[in-house]
Coordinates of C-alpha atoms in Angstrom, one line a residue:
M1 CA 94.1 145.9 -39.6
Q2 CA 93.4 146.9 -43.2
L3 CA 90.9 149.3 -44.6
P4 CA 88.3 148.3 -47.1
V5 CA 87.7 150.5 -50.2
Y6 CA 84.3 151.4 -48.8
T7 CA 82.0 150.3 -46.0
H8 CA 78.5 151.2 -44.8
P9 CA 75.9 149.7 -42.5
T10 CA 74.2 146.6 -43.8
L11 CA 71.5 144.2 -42.9
T12 CA 72.0 141.3 -40.5
V13 CA 69.6 138.5 -41.3
L14 CA 68.3 136.3 -38.5
I15 CA 66.8 132.9 -39.4
D16 CA 65.2 130.7 -36.7
D17 CA 62.0 128.6 -36.8
S18 CA 60.9 130.1 -33.4
D19 CA 59.1 133.4 -34.0
S20 CA 59.2 134.2 -30.3
F21 CA 62.9 133.7 -30.1
L22 CA 63.5 135.9 -33.2
K23 CA 61.4 138.7 -31.7
S24 CA 63.3 138.4 -28.4
L25 CA 66.7 138.3 -30.1
A26 CA 65.8 141.2 -32.4
F27 CA 64.7 143.2 -29.4
Q28 CA 67.9 142.6 -27.5
L29 CA 70.3 143.4 -30.3
D30 CA 71.7 146.9 -30.6
P31 CA 68.9 149.1 -32.0
G32 CA 71.4 150.7 -34.4
L33 CA 71.9 147.3 -36.1
A34 CA 69.6 147.0 -39.0
R35 CA 68.1 143.5 -39.2
K36 CA 65.6 141.3 -41.0
T37 CA 64.1 138.1 -39.6
F38 CA 62.7 134.9 -41.1
H39 CA 61.2 131.9 -39.4
D40 CA 60.7 130.1 -42.7
T41 CA 63.9 128.9 -44.5
S42 CA 62.2 128.8 -48.0
S43 CA 61.2 132.5 -47.7
A44 CA 64.7 133.4 -46.4
L45 CA 66.4 131.6 -49.4
H46 CA 64.1 133.3 -51.9
W47 CA 64.7 136.8 -50.4
L48 CA 68.5 136.3 -50.2
R49 CA 68.6 135.2 -53.8
Q50 CA 66.8 138.4 -54.8
S51 CA 68.8 140.7 -52.5
T52 CA 72.4 139.6 -53.2
Q53 CA 72.7 140.3 -56.9
P54 CA 76.3 141.2 -57.7
G55 CA 76.8 144.9 -58.2
E56 CA 78.8 146.5 -61.0
T57 CA 82.5 146.6 -60.3
P58 CA 84.3 149.9 -61.1
L59 CA 86.8 148.0 -63.3
H60 CA 86.9 147.5 -67.0
V61 CA 89.4 146.2 -69.5
N62 CA 90.8 148.7 -72.0
F63 CA 89.9 146.9 -75.2
D64 CA 92.2 149.2 -77.3
T65 CA 94.8 146.7 -76.3
Q66 CA 92.8 143.6 -77.3
N67 CA 95.7 142.4 -79.6
L68 CA 97.9 142.0 -76.6
P69 CA 98.0 138.9 -74.4
P70 CA 95.4 138.9 -71.6
D71 CA 98.0 139.4 -68.9
Q72 CA 99.1 142.7 -70.6
C73 CA 95.6 144.3 -71.1
N74 CA 95.2 147.6 -69.3
V75 CA 92.6 147.8 -66.5
A76 CA 90.9 151.1 -65.8
L77 CA 89.5 151.9 -62.4
D78 CA 86.8 154.5 -62.0
I79 CA 87.2 155.7 -58.4
E80 CA 84.3 158.2 -58.7
R81 CA 81.9 155.2 -58.8
I82 CA 83.2 154.0 -55.5
W83 CA 82.2 157.1 -53.4
R84 CA 79.0 157.5 -55.5
I85 CA 77.7 154.3 -53.8
S86 CA 76.8 156.7 -51.0
G87 CA 74.0 158.0 -53.3
Q88 CA 72.3 154.6 -53.5
A89 CA 69.4 154.6 -51.1
Q90 CA 69.3 150.8 -50.8
R91 CA 72.9 150.3 -49.9
F92 CA 72.0 149.8 -46.3
A93 CA 69.6 146.9 -47.3
V94 CA 72.5 144.7 -48.5
P95 CA 72.6 141.5 -46.4
S96 CA 76.1 141.0 -45.1
V97 CA 75.7 138.6 -42.2
L98 CA 73.4 135.7 -41.7
V99 CA 72.7 134.3 -38.2
V100 CA 71.2 130.9 -38.6
D101 CA 69.7 128.5 -36.1
Y102 CA 70.7 124.8 -36.5
S103 CA 67.6 122.9 -35.4
M104 CA 64.9 123.9 -37.9
P105 CA 62.2 121.6 -39.4
Q106 CA 62.4 122.5 -43.2
M107 CA 66.1 122.3 -43.3
N108 CA 68.7 122.5 -40.6
G109 CA 71.2 125.4 -40.3
L110 CA 74.0 123.4 -41.9
E111 CA 71.8 122.6 -45.0
F112 CA 70.7 126.2 -45.2
C113 CA 74.3 127.5 -45.1
Q114 CA 75.2 124.9 -47.8
A115 CA 72.3 126.3 -50.0
V116 CA 73.7 129.8 -49.7
R117 CA 77.4 128.9 -49.9
D118 CA 77.8 130.8 -53.2
L119 CA 76.5 134.1 -51.7
P120 CA 79.0 136.7 -50.3
C121 CA 77.2 136.9 -47.0
K122 CA 79.1 135.9 -43.9
K123 CA 77.5 133.1 -41.8
I124 CA 77.1 132.5 -38.1
L125 CA 75.6 129.3 -36.9
F126 CA 73.7 129.9 -33.6
T127 CA 73.5 126.5 -32.0
G128 CA 72.4 124.7 -28.9
A129 CA 75.0 122.9 -26.8
A130 CA 74.3 119.6 -28.4
D131 CA 75.0 121.0 -31.9
E132 CA 78.6 122.0 -31.1
K133 CA 80.3 119.1 -33.0
V134 CA 78.1 119.8 -36.0
A135 CA 79.1 123.4 -35.9
V136 CA 82.8 122.6 -35.7
T137 CA 82.5 120.3 -38.7
A138 CA 80.7 123.0 -40.6
F139 CA 83.4 125.6 -39.7
N140 CA 86.2 123.3 -40.8
R141 CA 84.4 122.7 -44.1
G142 CA 84.1 126.5 -44.7
L143 CA 80.3 126.5 -44.6
I144 CA 80.2 128.9 -41.8
D145 CA 82.4 131.7 -40.6
R146 CA 81.6 131.5 -36.8
Y147 CA 79.5 129.5 -34.5
I148 CA 78.1 130.6 -31.1
K149 CA 76.3 128.5 -28.5
K150 CA 73.0 129.9 -27.4
S151 CA 73.6 128.5 -23.9
D152 CA 76.6 130.8 -23.3
D153 CA 75.9 133.4 -20.6
D154 CA 77.4 136.1 -22.8
A155 CA 76.1 134.7 -26.1
L156 CA 74.4 138.0 -27.1
D157 CA 77.5 140.1 -26.5
I158 CA 79.5 137.6 -28.5
L159 CA 77.0 137.7 -31.3
E160 CA 77.1 141.4 -31.6
Q161 CA 80.9 141.5 -31.6
E162 CA 81.0 138.8 -34.3
I163 CA 78.5 140.6 -36.4
V164 CA 80.6 143.7 -36.4
A165 CA 83.8 141.8 -37.2
L166 CA 82.1 139.9 -40.0
Q167 CA 80.6 143.0 -41.5
R168 CA 84.2 144.4 -41.7
E169 CA 85.4 141.1 -43.3
F170 CA 82.5 141.3 -45.8
F171 CA 83.6 144.7 -47.2
L172 CA 87.3 143.7 -47.2
Q173 CA 86.4 140.6 -49.3
Q174 CA 84.0 142.5 -51.6
S175 CA 86.7 145.1 -52.5
E176 CA 89.8 142.9 -52.5
T177 CA 90.5 143.2 -56.3
V178 CA 90.0 147.0 -56.3
R179 CA 92.1 147.4 -53.1
D180 CA 95.0 145.5 -54.8
L181 CA 94.9 147.9 -57.7
L182 CA 94.5 151.1 -55.6
M183 CA 97.5 150.2 -53.4
L184 CA 99.7 150.3 -56.5
H185 CA 98.9 154.0 -56.9
D186 CA 98.0 156.8 -54.4
Y187 CA 96.1 154.6 -51.9
S188 CA 98.9 152.5 -50.2
F189 CA 97.5 153.7 -46.9
L190 CA 94.7 151.1 -47.3
Q191 CA 97.1 148.4 -46.0
D192 CA 98.9 150.6 -43.4
E193 CA 97.8 149.6 -39.9
A194 CA 98.8 153.0 -38.4
L195 CA 96.5 154.9 -40.8
A196 CA 93.8 152.3 -40.3
A197 CA 94.0 152.9 -36.6
V198 CA 93.5 156.6 -37.2
V199 CA 90.4 156.0 -39.3
H200 CA 89.0 153.7 -36.6
E201 CA 89.6 156.4 -34.0
L202 CA 87.9 159.1 -36.2
C203 CA 84.9 156.9 -36.6
Q204 CA 84.6 156.4 -32.9
R205 CA 85.1 160.1 -32.1
H206 CA 82.9 161.7 -34.8
G207 CA 80.3 158.9 -35.1
F208 CA 81.1 158.1 -38.7
V209 CA 79.2 154.9 -39.8
E210 CA 80.3 154.7 -43.5
F211 CA 83.2 155.8 -45.6
Y212 CA 84.5 155.6 -49.2
I213 CA 87.8 156.1 -51.0
F214 CA 87.8 159.6 -52.6
P215 CA 89.8 161.0 -55.6
N216 CA 91.0 164.5 -56.3
P217 CA 92.2 165.0 -53.6
S218 CA 93.0 161.5 -52.4
G219 CA 91.4 160.6 -49.2
I220 CA 88.4 159.1 -47.4
L221 CA 84.8 160.5 -47.5
F222 CA 83.0 159.9 -44.3
F223 CA 79.3 160.1 -43.4
T224 CA 77.8 160.2 -39.9
R225 CA 74.6 158.3 -39.0
D226 CA 72.7 161.5 -39.8
G227 CA 74.4 162.0 -43.2
Q228 CA 76.9 164.7 -42.4
A229 CA 79.8 164.4 -44.8
R230 CA 83.5 165.0 -43.9
L231 CA 86.5 164.5 -46.1
M232 CA 89.8 163.2 -44.7
I233 CA 92.5 164.3 -47.1
I234 CA 95.6 162.1 -46.9
E235 CA 98.8 163.3 -48.3
T236 CA 102.4 162.1 -48.3
E237 CA 105.5 164.3 -48.8
R238 CA 105.4 163.5 -52.5
G239 CA 101.7 164.5 -52.7
L240 CA 102.4 167.8 -50.9
H241 CA 105.3 168.5 -53.3
T242 CA 103.0 167.9 -56.2
Q243 CA 100.6 170.4 -54.7
Y244 CA 103.5 172.8 -54.4
E245 CA 104.6 172.4 -58.0
M246 CA 101.0 172.9 -59.3
A247 CA 100.7 176.0 -57.2
R248 CA 104.0 177.4 -58.3
D249 CA 103.2 176.8 -62.0
N250 CA 100.0 178.8 -61.4
D251 CA 101.8 181.8 -59.8
A252 CA 100.5 181.1 -56.3
P253 CA 101.4 183.6 -53.6
E254 CA 104.7 183.0 -51.9
S255 CA 103.0 182.5 -48.6
L256 CA 101.2 179.4 -49.9
L257 CA 104.3 178.1 -51.6
L258 CA 106.3 178.4 -48.4
A259 CA 103.6 176.7 -46.4
L260 CA 103.4 173.8 -48.8
L261 CA 107.2 173.5 -49.0
E262 CA 107.4 173.3 -45.2
M263 CA 104.4 171.0 -45.1
R264 CA 102.5 173.2 -42.7
V265 CA 99.2 173.0 -44.5
I266 CA 97.0 170.6 -46.4
P267 CA 94.9 172.3 -49.1
Y268 CA 91.4 171.3 -50.1
F269 CA 90.6 173.5 -53.2
S270 CA 87.0 172.7 -53.2
D271 CA 85.5 175.1 -55.8
A272 CA 82.9 173.6 -58.1
D273 CA 85.3 173.6 -61.1
S274 CA 88.4 172.5 -59.1
D275 CA 90.4 169.4 -59.8
G276 CA 91.8 169.5 -56.3
M277 CA 94.8 171.6 -57.2
Y278 CA 95.5 175.4 -56.8
A279 CA 93.9 177.7 -59.4
A280 CA 94.9 181.2 -60.2
H281 CA 91.6 182.8 -59.0
I282 CA 92.2 181.6 -55.4
G283 CA 95.1 184.1 -54.9
E284 CA 95.6 185.4 -51.4
N285 CA 92.4 183.6 -50.2
W286 CA 94.3 180.3 -50.2
F287 CA 94.2 180.0 -46.4
R288 CA 90.4 179.6 -46.6
Y289 CA 91.0 176.2 -48.3
C290 CA 93.8 174.9 -46.0
A291 CA 94.1 173.2 -42.6
A292 CA 97.0 172.3 -40.4
P293 CA 98.0 168.7 -40.9
T294 CA 98.0 165.9 -38.3
I295 CA 100.9 163.5 -38.8
C296 CA 100.6 159.7 -38.9
L297 CA 103.8 157.7 -38.8
G298 CA 103.0 154.6 -40.7
R299 CA 105.0 152.8 -43.4
V300 CA 105.5 156.3 -44.7
T301 CA 104.7 159.6 -43.1
Y302 CA 101.1 160.7 -43.7
F303 CA 99.7 164.2 -43.4
W304 CA 96.0 164.4 -43.0
A305 CA 93.2 166.8 -42.1
L306 CA 89.4 166.7 -41.9
F307 CA 87.3 169.1 -44.0
D308 CA 83.6 169.9 -44.3
V309 CA 82.3 168.9 -47.7
P310 CA 80.4 171.6 -49.7
P311 CA 77.1 170.4 -51.2
H312 CA 78.3 170.8 -54.8
Q313 CA 81.1 168.3 -54.2
L314 CA 78.6 165.5 -53.6
G315 CA 76.2 166.6 -56.3
Q316 CA 73.6 164.0 -55.3
P317 CA 71.1 163.4 -52.5
V318 CA 72.4 161.1 -49.8
M319 CA 70.0 159.0 -47.7
S320 CA 71.5 158.8 -44.2
Y321 CA 71.5 155.6 -42.1
A322 CA 69.2 157.4 -39.6
Q323 CA 66.7 158.0 -42.3
F324 CA 66.9 154.4 -43.4
L325 CA 66.1 153.2 -39.9
R326 CA 63.3 155.8 -39.3
A327 CA 61.7 154.6 -42.6
G328 CA 61.4 151.2 -41.1
A329 CA 63.7 149.6 -43.6
G330 CA 65.9 148.2 -40.9
D331 CA 63.1 146.8 -38.7
S332 CA 62.5 143.1 -38.2
V333 CA 60.0 141.6 -40.6
S334 CA 58.4 138.2 -40.7
A335 CA 58.8 135.6 -43.4
E336 CA 55.5 136.5 -45.0
T337 CA 56.4 140.2 -45.6

């Protein structure tokens, strides 16, 4: 199990020529799953083309080195832009998974998946029993990511499980290049299964539905369904020693220096003008910024703690997933909408 650089709820798009089947399917799916329905393939294609425009990547080439060979150009990564995706109100309206019927009059499901092959959406072919051979062929050709038979007794349960799994794959694929770069620096935990298991457990326990890699201090910014923000600060022995050195150089109290040396605390110096490190004005109040760490034994030893996030840290309004659903943006809509 690996962690994506960020993830948030997205739209599942259901495409079937039977309007009554779409309404029944949408009704039976988990109400927390935002979805959009189409019974007309032309309308679905048009909407998908308009809704899956590639976003800006937080990467850029440093052109000060343009006289160097291409493989020696520096690449800069703006991590701030990753967590600031949380300020984009329409992030939840991104289509990530398509559930497509096979037998449709305008074009069959295989033809539809071929028409959207270049889009990043993951694709599930929802077939009748007689279409299984077609589905296997499509899967082997890479046109679809899964196929599910409508006739299976547990087809709906399987569908929901596969939607969740494919949404996870969607974000892993979308952030693959960024992940590779981050793992060369302070974010090696992105590929550590032990830390990924901790993140998964935290999501289950606290109801986190989205998270983003966060800088200064390094960690993961979580949001619940209702938009409550929590920051998981993740340190290694090296990171805590850096905190110690910065605190020592700024004449921190001996009590803080000893706590950092013995790795008994994780600091979150969250003042408005803070860079995540100790500052002289904190003084004896340092304990207000610290929490006892929990240890995760992965490829290295990680020390982590959860903190509330002060409003100034975000500096932007955040639409919660609950607000998105209440606004009707996640409700099923017809092809004519």
